[in-house]
JSON list of C-alpha atoms in Angstrom, two decimals:
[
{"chain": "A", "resi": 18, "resn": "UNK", "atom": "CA", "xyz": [13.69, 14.32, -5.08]},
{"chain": "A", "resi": 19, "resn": "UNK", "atom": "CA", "xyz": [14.12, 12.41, -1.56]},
{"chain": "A", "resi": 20, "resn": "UNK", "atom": "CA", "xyz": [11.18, 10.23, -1.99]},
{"chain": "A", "resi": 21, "resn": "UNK", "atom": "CA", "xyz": [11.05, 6.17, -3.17]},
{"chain": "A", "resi": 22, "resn": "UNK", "atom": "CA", "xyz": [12.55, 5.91, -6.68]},
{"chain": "A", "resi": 23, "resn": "UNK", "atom": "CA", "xyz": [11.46, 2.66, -8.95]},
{"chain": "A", "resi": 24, "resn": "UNK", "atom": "CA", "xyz": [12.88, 1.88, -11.99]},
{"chain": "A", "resi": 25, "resn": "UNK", "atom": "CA", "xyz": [11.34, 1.11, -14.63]},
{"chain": "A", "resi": 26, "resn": "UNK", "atom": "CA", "xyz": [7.82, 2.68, -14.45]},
{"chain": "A", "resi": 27, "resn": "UNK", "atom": "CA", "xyz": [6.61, 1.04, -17.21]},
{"chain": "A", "resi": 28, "resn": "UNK", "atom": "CA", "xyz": [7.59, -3.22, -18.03]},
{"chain": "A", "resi": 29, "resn": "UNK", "atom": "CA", "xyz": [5.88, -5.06, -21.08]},
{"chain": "A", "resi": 30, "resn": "UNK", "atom": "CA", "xyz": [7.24, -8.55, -21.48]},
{"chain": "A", "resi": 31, "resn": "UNK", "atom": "CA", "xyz": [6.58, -11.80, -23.30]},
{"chain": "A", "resi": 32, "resn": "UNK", "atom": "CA", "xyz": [5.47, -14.53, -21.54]},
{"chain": "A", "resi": 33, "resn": "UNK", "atom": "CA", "xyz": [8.44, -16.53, -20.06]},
{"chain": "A", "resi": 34, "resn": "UNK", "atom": "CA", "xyz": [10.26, -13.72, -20.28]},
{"chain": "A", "resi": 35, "resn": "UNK", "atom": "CA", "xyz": [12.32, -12.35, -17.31]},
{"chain": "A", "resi": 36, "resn": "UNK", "atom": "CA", "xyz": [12.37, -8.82, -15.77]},
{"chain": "A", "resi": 37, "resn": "UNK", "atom": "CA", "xyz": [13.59, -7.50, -12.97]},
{"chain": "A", "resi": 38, "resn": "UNK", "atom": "CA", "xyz": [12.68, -4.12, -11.29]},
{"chain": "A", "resi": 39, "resn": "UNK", "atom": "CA", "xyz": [14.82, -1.83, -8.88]},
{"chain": "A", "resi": 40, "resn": "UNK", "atom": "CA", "xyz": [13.78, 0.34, -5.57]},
{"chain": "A", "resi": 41, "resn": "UNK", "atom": "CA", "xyz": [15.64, 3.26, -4.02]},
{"chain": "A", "resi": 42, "resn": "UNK", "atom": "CA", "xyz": [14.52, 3.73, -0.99]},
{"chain": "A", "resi": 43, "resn": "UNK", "atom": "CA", "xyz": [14.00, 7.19, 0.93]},
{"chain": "A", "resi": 44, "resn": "UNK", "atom": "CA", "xyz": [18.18, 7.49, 1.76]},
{"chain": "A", "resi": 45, "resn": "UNK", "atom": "CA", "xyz": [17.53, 6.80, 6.05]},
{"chain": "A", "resi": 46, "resn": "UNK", "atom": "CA", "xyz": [14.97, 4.29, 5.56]},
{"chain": "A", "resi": 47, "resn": "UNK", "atom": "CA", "xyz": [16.04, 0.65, 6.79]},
{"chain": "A", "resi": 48, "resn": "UNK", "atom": "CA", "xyz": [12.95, -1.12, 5.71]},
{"chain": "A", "resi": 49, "resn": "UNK", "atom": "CA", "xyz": [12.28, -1.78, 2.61]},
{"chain": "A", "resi": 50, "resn": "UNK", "atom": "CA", "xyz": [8.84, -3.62, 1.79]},
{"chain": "A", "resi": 51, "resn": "UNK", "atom": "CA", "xyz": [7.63, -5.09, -2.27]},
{"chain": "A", "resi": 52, "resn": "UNK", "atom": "CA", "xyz": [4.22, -5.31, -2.91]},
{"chain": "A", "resi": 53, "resn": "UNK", "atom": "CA", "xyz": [1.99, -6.06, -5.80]},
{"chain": "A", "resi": 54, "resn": "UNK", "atom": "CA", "xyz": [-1.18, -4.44, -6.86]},
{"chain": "A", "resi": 55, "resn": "UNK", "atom": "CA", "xyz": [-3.95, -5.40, -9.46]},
{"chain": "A", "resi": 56, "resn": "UNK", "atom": "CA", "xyz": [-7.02, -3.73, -10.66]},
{"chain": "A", "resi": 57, "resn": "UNK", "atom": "CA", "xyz": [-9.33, -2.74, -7.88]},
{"chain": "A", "resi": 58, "resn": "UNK", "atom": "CA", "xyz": [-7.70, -4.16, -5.79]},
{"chain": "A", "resi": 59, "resn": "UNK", "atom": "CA", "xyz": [-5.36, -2.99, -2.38]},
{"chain": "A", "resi": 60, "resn": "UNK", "atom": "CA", "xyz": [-1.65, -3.34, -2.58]},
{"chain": "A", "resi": 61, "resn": "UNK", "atom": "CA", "xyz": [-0.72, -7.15, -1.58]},
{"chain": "A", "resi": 62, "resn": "UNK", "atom": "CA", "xyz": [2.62, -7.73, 0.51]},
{"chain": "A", "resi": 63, "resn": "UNK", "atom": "CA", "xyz": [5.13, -9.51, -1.16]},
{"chain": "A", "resi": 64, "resn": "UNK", "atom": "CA", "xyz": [8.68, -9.20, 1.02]},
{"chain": "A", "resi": 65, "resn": "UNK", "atom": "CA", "xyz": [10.44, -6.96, 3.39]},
{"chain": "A", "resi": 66, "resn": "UNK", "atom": "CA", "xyz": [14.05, -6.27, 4.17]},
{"chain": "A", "resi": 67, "resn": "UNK", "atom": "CA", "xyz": [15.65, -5.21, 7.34]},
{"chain": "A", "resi": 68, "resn": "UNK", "atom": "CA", "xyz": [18.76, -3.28, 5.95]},
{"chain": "A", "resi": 69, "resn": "UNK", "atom": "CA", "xyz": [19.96, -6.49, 3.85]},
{"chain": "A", "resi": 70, "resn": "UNK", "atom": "CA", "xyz": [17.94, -8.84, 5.79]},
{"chain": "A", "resi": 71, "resn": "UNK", "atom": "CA", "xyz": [14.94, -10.23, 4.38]},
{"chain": "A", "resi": 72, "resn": "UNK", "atom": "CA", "xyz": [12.32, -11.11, 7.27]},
{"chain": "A", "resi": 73, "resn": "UNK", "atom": "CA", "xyz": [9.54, -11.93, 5.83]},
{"chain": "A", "resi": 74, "resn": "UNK", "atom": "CA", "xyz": [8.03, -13.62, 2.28]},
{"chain": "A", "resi": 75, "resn": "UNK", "atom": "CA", "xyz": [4.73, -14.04, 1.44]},
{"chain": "A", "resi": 76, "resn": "UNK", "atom": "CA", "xyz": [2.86, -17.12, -0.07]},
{"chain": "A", "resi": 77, "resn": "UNK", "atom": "CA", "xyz": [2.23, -15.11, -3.10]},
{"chain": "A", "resi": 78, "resn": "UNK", "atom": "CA", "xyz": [5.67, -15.02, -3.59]},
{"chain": "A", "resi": 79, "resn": "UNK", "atom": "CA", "xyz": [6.43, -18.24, -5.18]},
{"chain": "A", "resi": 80, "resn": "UNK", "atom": "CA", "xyz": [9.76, -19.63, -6.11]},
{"chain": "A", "resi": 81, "resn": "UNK", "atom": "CA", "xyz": [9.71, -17.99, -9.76]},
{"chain": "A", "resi": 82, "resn": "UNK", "atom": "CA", "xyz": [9.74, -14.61, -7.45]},
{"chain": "A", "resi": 83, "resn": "UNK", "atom": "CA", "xyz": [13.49, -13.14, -5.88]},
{"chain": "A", "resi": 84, "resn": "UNK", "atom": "CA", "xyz": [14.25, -9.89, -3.90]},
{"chain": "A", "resi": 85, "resn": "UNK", "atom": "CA", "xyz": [17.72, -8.70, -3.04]},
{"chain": "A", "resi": 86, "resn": "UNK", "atom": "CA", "xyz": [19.11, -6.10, -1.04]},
{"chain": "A", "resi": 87, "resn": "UNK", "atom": "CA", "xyz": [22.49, -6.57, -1.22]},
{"chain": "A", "resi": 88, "resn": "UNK", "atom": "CA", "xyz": [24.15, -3.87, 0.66]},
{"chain": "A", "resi": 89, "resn": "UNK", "atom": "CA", "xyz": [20.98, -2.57, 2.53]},
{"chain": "A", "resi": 90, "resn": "UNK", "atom": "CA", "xyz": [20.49, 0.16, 0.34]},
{"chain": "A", "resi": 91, "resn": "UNK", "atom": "CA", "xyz": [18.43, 0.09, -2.80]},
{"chain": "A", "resi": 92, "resn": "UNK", "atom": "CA", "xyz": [16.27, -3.14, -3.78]},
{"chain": "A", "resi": 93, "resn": "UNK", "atom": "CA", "xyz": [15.97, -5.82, -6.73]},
{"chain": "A", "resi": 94, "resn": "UNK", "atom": "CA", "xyz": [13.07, -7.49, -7.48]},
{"chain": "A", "resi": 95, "resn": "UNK", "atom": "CA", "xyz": [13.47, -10.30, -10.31]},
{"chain": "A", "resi": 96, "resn": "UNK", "atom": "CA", "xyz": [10.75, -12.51, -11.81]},
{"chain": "A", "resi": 97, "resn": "UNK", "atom": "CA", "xyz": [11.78, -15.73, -14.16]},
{"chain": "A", "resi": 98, "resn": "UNK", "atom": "CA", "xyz": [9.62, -16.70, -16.52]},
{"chain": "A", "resi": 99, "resn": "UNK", "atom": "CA", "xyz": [6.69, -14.38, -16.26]},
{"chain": "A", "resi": 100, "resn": "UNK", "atom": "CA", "xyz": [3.50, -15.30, -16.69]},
{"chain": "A", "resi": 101, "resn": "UNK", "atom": "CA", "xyz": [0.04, -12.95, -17.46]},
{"chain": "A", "resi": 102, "resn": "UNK", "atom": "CA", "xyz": [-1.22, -13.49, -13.86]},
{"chain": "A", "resi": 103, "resn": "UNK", "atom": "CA", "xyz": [2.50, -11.38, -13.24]},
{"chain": "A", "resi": 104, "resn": "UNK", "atom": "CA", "xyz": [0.60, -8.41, -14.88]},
{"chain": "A", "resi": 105, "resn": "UNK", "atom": "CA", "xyz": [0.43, -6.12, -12.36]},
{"chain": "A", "resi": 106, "resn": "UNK", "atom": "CA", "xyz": [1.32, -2.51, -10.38]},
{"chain": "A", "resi": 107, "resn": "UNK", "atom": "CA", "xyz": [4.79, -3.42, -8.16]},
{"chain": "A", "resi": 108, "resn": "UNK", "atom": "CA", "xyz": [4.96, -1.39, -5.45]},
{"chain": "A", "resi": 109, "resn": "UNK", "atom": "CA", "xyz": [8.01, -0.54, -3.61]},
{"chain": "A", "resi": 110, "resn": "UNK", "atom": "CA", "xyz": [7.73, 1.60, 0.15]},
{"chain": "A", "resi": 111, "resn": "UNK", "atom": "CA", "xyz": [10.88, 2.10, 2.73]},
{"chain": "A", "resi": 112, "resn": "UNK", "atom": "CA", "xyz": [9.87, 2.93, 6.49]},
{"chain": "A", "resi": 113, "resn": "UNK", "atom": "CA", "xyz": [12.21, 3.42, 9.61]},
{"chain": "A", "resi": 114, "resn": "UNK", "atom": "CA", "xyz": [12.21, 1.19, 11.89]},
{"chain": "A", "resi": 115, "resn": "UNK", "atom": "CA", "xyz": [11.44, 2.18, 15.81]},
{"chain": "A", "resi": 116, "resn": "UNK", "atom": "CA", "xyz": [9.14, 4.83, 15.21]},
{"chain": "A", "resi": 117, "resn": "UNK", "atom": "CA", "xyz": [5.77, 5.05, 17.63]},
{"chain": "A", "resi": 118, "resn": "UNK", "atom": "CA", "xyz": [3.49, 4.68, 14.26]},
{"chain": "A", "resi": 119, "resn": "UNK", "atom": "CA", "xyz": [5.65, 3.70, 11.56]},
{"chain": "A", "resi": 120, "resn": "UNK", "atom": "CA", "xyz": [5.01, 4.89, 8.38]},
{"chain": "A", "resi": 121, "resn": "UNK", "atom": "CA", "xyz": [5.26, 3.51, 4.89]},
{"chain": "A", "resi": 122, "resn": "UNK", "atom": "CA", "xyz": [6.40, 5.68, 1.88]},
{"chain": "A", "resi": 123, "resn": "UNK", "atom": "CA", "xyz": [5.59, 4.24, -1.81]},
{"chain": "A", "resi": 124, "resn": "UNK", "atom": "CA", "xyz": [7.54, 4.76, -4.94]},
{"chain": "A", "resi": 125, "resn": "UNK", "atom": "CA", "xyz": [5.32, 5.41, -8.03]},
{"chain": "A", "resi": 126, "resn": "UNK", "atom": "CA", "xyz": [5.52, 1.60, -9.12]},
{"chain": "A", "resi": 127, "resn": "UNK", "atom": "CA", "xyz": [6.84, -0.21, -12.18]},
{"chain": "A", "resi": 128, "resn": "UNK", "atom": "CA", "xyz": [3.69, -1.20, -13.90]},
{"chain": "A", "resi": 129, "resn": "UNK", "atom": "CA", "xyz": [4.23, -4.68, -15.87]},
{"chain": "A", "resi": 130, "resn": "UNK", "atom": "CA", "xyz": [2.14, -6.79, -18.82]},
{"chain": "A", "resi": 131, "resn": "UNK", "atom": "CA", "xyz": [2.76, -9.78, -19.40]},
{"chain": "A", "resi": 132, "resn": "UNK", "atom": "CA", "xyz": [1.18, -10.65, -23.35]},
{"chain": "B", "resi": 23, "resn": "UNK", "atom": "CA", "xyz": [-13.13, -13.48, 5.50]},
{"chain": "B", "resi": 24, "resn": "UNK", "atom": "CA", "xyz": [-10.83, -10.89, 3.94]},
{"chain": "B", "resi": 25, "resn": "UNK", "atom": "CA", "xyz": [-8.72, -9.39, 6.76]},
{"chain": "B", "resi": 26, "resn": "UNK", "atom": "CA", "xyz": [-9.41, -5.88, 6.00]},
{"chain": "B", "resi": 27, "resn": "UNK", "atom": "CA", "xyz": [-13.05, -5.10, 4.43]},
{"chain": "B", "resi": 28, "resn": "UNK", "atom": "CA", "xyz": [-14.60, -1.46, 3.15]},
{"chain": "B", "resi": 29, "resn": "UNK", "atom": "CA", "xyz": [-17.07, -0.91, 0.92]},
{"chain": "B", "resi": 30, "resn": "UNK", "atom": "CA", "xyz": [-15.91, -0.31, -3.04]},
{"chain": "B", "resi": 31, "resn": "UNK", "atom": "CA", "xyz": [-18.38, 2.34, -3.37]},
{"chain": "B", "resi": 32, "resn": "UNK", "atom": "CA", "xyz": [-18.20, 4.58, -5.14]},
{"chain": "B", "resi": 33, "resn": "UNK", "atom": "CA", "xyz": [-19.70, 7.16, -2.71]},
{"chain": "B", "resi": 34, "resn": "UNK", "atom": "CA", "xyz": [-20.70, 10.00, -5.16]},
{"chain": "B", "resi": 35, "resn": "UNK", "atom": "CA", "xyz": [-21.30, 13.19, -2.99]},
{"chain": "B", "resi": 36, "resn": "UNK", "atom": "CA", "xyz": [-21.66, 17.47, -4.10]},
{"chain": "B", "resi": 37, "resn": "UNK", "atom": "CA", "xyz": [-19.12, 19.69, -3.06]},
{"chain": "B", "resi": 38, "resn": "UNK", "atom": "CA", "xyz": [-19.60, 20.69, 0.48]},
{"chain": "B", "resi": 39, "resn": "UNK", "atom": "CA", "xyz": [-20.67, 17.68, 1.68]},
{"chain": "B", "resi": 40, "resn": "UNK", "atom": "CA", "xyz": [-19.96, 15.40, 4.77]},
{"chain": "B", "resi": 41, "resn": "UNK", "atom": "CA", "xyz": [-18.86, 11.89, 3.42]},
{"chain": "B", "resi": 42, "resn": "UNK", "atom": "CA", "xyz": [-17.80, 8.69, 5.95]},
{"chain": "B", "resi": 43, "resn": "UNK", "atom": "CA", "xyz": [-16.07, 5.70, 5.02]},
{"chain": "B", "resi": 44, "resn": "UNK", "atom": "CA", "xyz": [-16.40, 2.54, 7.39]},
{"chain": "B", "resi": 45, "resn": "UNK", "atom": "CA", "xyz": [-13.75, -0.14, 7.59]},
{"chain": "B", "resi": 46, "resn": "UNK", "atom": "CA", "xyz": [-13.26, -3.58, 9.61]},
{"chain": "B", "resi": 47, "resn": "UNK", "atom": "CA", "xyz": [-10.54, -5.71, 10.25]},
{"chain": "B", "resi": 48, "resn": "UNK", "atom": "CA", "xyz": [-10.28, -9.00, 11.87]},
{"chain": "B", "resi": 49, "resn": "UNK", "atom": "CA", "xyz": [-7.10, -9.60, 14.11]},
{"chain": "B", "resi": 50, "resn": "UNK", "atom": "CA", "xyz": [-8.04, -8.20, 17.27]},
{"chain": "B", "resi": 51, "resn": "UNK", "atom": "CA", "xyz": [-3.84, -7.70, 18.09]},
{"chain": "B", "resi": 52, "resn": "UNK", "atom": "CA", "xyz": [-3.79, -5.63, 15.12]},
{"chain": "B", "resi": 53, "resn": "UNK", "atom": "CA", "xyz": [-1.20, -2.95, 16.18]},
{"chain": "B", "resi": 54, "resn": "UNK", "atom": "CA", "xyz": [-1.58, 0.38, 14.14]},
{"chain": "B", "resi": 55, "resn": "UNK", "atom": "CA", "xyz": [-3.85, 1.76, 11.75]},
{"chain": "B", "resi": 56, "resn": "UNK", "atom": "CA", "xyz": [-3.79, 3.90, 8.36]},
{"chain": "B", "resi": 57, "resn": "UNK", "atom": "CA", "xyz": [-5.49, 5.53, 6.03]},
{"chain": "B", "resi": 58, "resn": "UNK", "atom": "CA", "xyz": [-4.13, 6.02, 2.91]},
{"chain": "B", "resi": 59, "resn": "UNK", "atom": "CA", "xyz": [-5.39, 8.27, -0.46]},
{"chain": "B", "resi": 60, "resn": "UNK", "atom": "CA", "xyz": [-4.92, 6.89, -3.91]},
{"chain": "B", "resi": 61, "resn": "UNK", "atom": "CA", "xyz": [-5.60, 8.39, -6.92]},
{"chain": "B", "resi": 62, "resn": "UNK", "atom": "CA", "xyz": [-5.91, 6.67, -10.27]},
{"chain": "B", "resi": 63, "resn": "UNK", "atom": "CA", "xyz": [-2.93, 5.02, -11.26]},
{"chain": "B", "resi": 64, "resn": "UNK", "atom": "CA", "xyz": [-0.93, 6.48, -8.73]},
{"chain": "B", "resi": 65, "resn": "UNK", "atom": "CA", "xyz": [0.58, 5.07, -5.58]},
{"chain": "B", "resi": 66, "resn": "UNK", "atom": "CA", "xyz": [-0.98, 5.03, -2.19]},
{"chain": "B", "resi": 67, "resn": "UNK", "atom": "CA", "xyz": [0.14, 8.23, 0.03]},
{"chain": "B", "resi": 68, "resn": "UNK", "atom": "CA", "xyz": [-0.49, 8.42, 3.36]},
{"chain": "B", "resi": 69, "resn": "UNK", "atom": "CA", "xyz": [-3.61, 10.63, 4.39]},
{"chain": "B", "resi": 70, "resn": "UNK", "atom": "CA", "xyz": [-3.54, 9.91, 8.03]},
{"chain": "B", "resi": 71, "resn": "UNK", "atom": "CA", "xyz": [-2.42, 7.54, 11.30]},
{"chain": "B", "resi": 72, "resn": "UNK", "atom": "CA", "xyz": [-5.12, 6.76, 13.35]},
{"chain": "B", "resi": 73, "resn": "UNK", "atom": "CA", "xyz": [-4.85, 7.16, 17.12]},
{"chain": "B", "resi": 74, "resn": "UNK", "atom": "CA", "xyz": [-6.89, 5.08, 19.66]},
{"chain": "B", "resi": 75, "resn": "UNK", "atom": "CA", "xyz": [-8.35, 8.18, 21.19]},
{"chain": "B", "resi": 76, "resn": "UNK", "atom": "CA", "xyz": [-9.53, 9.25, 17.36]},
{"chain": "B", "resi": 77, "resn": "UNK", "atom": "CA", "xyz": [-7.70, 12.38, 15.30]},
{"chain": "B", "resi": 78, "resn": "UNK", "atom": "CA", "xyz": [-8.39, 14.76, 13.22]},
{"chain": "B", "resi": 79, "resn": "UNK", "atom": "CA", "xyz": [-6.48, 16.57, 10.41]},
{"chain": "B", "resi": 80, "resn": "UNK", "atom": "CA", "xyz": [-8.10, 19.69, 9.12]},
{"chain": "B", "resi": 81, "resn": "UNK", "atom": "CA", "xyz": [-11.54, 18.61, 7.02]},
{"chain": "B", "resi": 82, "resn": "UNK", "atom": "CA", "xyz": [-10.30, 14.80, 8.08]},
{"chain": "B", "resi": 83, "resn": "UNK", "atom": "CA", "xyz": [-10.88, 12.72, 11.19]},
{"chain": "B", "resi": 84, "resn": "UNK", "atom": "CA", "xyz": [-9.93, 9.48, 11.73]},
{"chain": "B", "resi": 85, "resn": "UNK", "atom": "CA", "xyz": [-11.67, 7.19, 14.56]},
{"chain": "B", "resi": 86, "resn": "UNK", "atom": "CA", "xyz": [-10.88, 3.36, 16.07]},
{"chain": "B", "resi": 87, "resn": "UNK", "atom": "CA", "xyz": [-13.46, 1.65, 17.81]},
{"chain": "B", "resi": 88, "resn": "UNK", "atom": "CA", "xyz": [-10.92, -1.42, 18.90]},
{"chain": "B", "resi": 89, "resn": "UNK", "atom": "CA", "xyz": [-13.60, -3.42, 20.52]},
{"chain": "B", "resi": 90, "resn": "UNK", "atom": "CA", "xyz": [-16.03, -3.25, 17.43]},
{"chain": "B", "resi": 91, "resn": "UNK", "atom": "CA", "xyz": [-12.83, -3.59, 15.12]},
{"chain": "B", "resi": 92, "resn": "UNK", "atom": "CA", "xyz": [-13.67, -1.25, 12.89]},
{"chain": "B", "resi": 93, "resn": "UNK", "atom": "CA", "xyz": [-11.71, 2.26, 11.50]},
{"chain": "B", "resi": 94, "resn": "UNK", "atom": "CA", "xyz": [-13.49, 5.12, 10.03]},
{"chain": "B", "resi": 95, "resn": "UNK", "atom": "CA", "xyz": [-12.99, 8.54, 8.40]},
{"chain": "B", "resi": 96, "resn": "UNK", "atom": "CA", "xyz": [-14.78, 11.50, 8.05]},
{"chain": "B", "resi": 97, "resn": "UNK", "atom": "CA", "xyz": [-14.42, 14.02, 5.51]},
{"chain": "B", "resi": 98, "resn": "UNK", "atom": "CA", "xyz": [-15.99, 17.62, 6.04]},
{"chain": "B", "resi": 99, "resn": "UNK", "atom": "CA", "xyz": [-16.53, 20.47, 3.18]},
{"chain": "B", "resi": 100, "resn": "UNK", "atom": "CA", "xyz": [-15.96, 17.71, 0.50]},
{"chain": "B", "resi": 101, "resn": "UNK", "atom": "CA", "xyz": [-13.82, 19.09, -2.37]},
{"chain": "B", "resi": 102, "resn": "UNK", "atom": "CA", "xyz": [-13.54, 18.42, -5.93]},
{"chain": "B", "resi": 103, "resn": "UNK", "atom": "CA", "xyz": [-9.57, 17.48, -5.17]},
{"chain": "B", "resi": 104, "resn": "UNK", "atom": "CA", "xyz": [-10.97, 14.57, -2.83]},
{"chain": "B", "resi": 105, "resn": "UNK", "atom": "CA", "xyz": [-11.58, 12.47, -5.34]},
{"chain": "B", "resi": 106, "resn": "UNK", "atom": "CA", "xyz": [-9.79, 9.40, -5.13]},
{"chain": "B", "resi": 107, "resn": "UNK", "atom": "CA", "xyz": [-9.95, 5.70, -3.56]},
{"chain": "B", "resi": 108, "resn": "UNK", "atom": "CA", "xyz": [-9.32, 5.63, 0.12]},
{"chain": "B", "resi": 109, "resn": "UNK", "atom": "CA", "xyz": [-7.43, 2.96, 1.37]},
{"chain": "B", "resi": 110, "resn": "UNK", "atom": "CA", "xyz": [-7.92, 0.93, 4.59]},
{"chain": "B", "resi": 111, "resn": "UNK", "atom": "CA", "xyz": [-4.67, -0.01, 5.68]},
{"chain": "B", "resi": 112, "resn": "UNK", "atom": "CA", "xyz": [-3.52, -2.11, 8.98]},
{"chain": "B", "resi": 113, "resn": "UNK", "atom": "CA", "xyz": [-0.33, -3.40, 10.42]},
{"chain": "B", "resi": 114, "resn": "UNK", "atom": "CA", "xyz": [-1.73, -6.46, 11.78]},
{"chain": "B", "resi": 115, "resn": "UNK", "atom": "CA", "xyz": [1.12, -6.87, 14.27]},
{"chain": "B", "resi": 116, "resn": "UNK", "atom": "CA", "xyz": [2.69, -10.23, 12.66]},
{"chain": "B", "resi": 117, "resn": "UNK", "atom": "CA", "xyz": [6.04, -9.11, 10.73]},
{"chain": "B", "resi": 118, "resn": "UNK", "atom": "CA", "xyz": [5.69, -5.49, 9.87]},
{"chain": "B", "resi": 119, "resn": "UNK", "atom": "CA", "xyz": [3.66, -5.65, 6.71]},
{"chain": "B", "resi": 120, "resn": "UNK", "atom": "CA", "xyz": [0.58, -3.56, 6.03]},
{"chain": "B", "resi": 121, "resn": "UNK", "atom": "CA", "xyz": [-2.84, -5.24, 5.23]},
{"chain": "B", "resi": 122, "resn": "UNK", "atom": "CA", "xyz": [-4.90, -3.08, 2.60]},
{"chain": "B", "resi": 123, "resn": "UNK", "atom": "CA", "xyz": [-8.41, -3.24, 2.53]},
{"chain": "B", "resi": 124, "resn": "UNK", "atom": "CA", "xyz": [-9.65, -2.77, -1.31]},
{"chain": "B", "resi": 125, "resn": "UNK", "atom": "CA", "xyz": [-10.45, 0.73, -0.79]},
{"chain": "B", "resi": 126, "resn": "UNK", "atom": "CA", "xyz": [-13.16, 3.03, -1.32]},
{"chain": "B", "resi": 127, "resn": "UNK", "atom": "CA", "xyz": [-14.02, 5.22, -4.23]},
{"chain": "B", "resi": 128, "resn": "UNK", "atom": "CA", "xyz": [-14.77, 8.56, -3.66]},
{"chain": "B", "resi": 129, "resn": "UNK", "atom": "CA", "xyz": [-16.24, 11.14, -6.30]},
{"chain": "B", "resi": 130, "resn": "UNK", "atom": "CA", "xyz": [-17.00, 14.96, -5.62]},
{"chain": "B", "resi": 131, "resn": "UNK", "atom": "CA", "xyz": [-18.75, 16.79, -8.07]},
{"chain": "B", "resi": 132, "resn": "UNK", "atom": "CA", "xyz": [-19.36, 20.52, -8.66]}
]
């Protein structure tokens, strides 16, 4: 399978817990983009990387919130001391950069609860 | 104003039919344009790009209207597999993230 890998696919945490989810992207892809999804709701943007540069944040993702991409390859996304507003579909997709209409591939997501 | 805006549905239709989903978006330098398919509990896959001059794909077409800011799509010969939410999407031309409208439910029945 050459598409977006996430690991887990399924989180269920305690509250104040931490978790942390990984992202393969698709193996040429240099972007690599997190966001989060809730119920009835479209996917929200979180972060992207450039290879292992991350270029953008969003203001939804607060200080309790860290991505990684160490070596411009697969991703990390870590939350500290999760709280039940953290419930929610992550979303991981990888693009390449310089194409005319680039496109964004998703993973299937790592679905988390919070109790 | 939410940046990207469609209407939830759900837009219940028989097989066969002609269904169109309507969608706005508010940064007039918005860049490129997507619609994307999602079915329940899945992730979003791309359906289609849409072009400036409009597009079609089979039983799909896609059209801009840049000075109206709106997208839409058009699905011919509805089938039962069409079900799904269809997602809005737009690179808004700030960073390279996508903006998602909520999306729109779609149900074909037999």
């Amino acid at each position: 399978d050459t598409g977006v890998s996430q690991n887990p696919r399924h989180k269920i945490t305690k509250r104040g817990q931490n978790v942390t989810f990984r992202c393969d992207p698709i193996s040429e892809h240099n972007r690599l983009y997190w966001y989060r999804q809730t119920l009835g709701q479209g996917p929200e943007f979180l972060t992207y990387f450039q290879n292992e540069a991350q270029l953008e944040k969003s203001r939804l993702l607060s200080d309790r919130f860290s991505a990684e991409r160490p070596k411009g390859s697969f991703s990390t996304l870590e939350i500290q001391r999760t709280e039940q507003g953290d419930s929610a579909m992550y979303l991981c997709a990888s693009s390449l950069a310089g194409q005319t209409q680039e496109t964004q591939y998703f993973g299937p997501g790592t679905r988390l609860l919070v109790l | 104003r939410k940046e990207v805006e469609q209407d939830p549905g759900p837009f219940n239709v028989p097989e066969g039919a002609t269904v169109a989903f309507n969608c706005t978006y508010s940064n007039s330098a918005s860049q490129s344009f997507f619609w994307y398919r999602q079915d329940c509990r899945k992730e979003p896959k791309l359906l289609m790009s849409v072009y400036s001059s409009g597009n079609e794909d089979g039983r799909f077409t896609a059209q801009l209207n840049r000075a109206s800011q709106y997208i839409s799509l058009l699905i011919r010969d509805s089938k039962l597999s069409d079900s799904a939410t269809y997602l809005c999407v737009v690179n808004m031309g700030y960073g390279n993230k996508l903006v998602f409208g909520a999306g729109t439910i779609l149900r074909v029945k037999s």
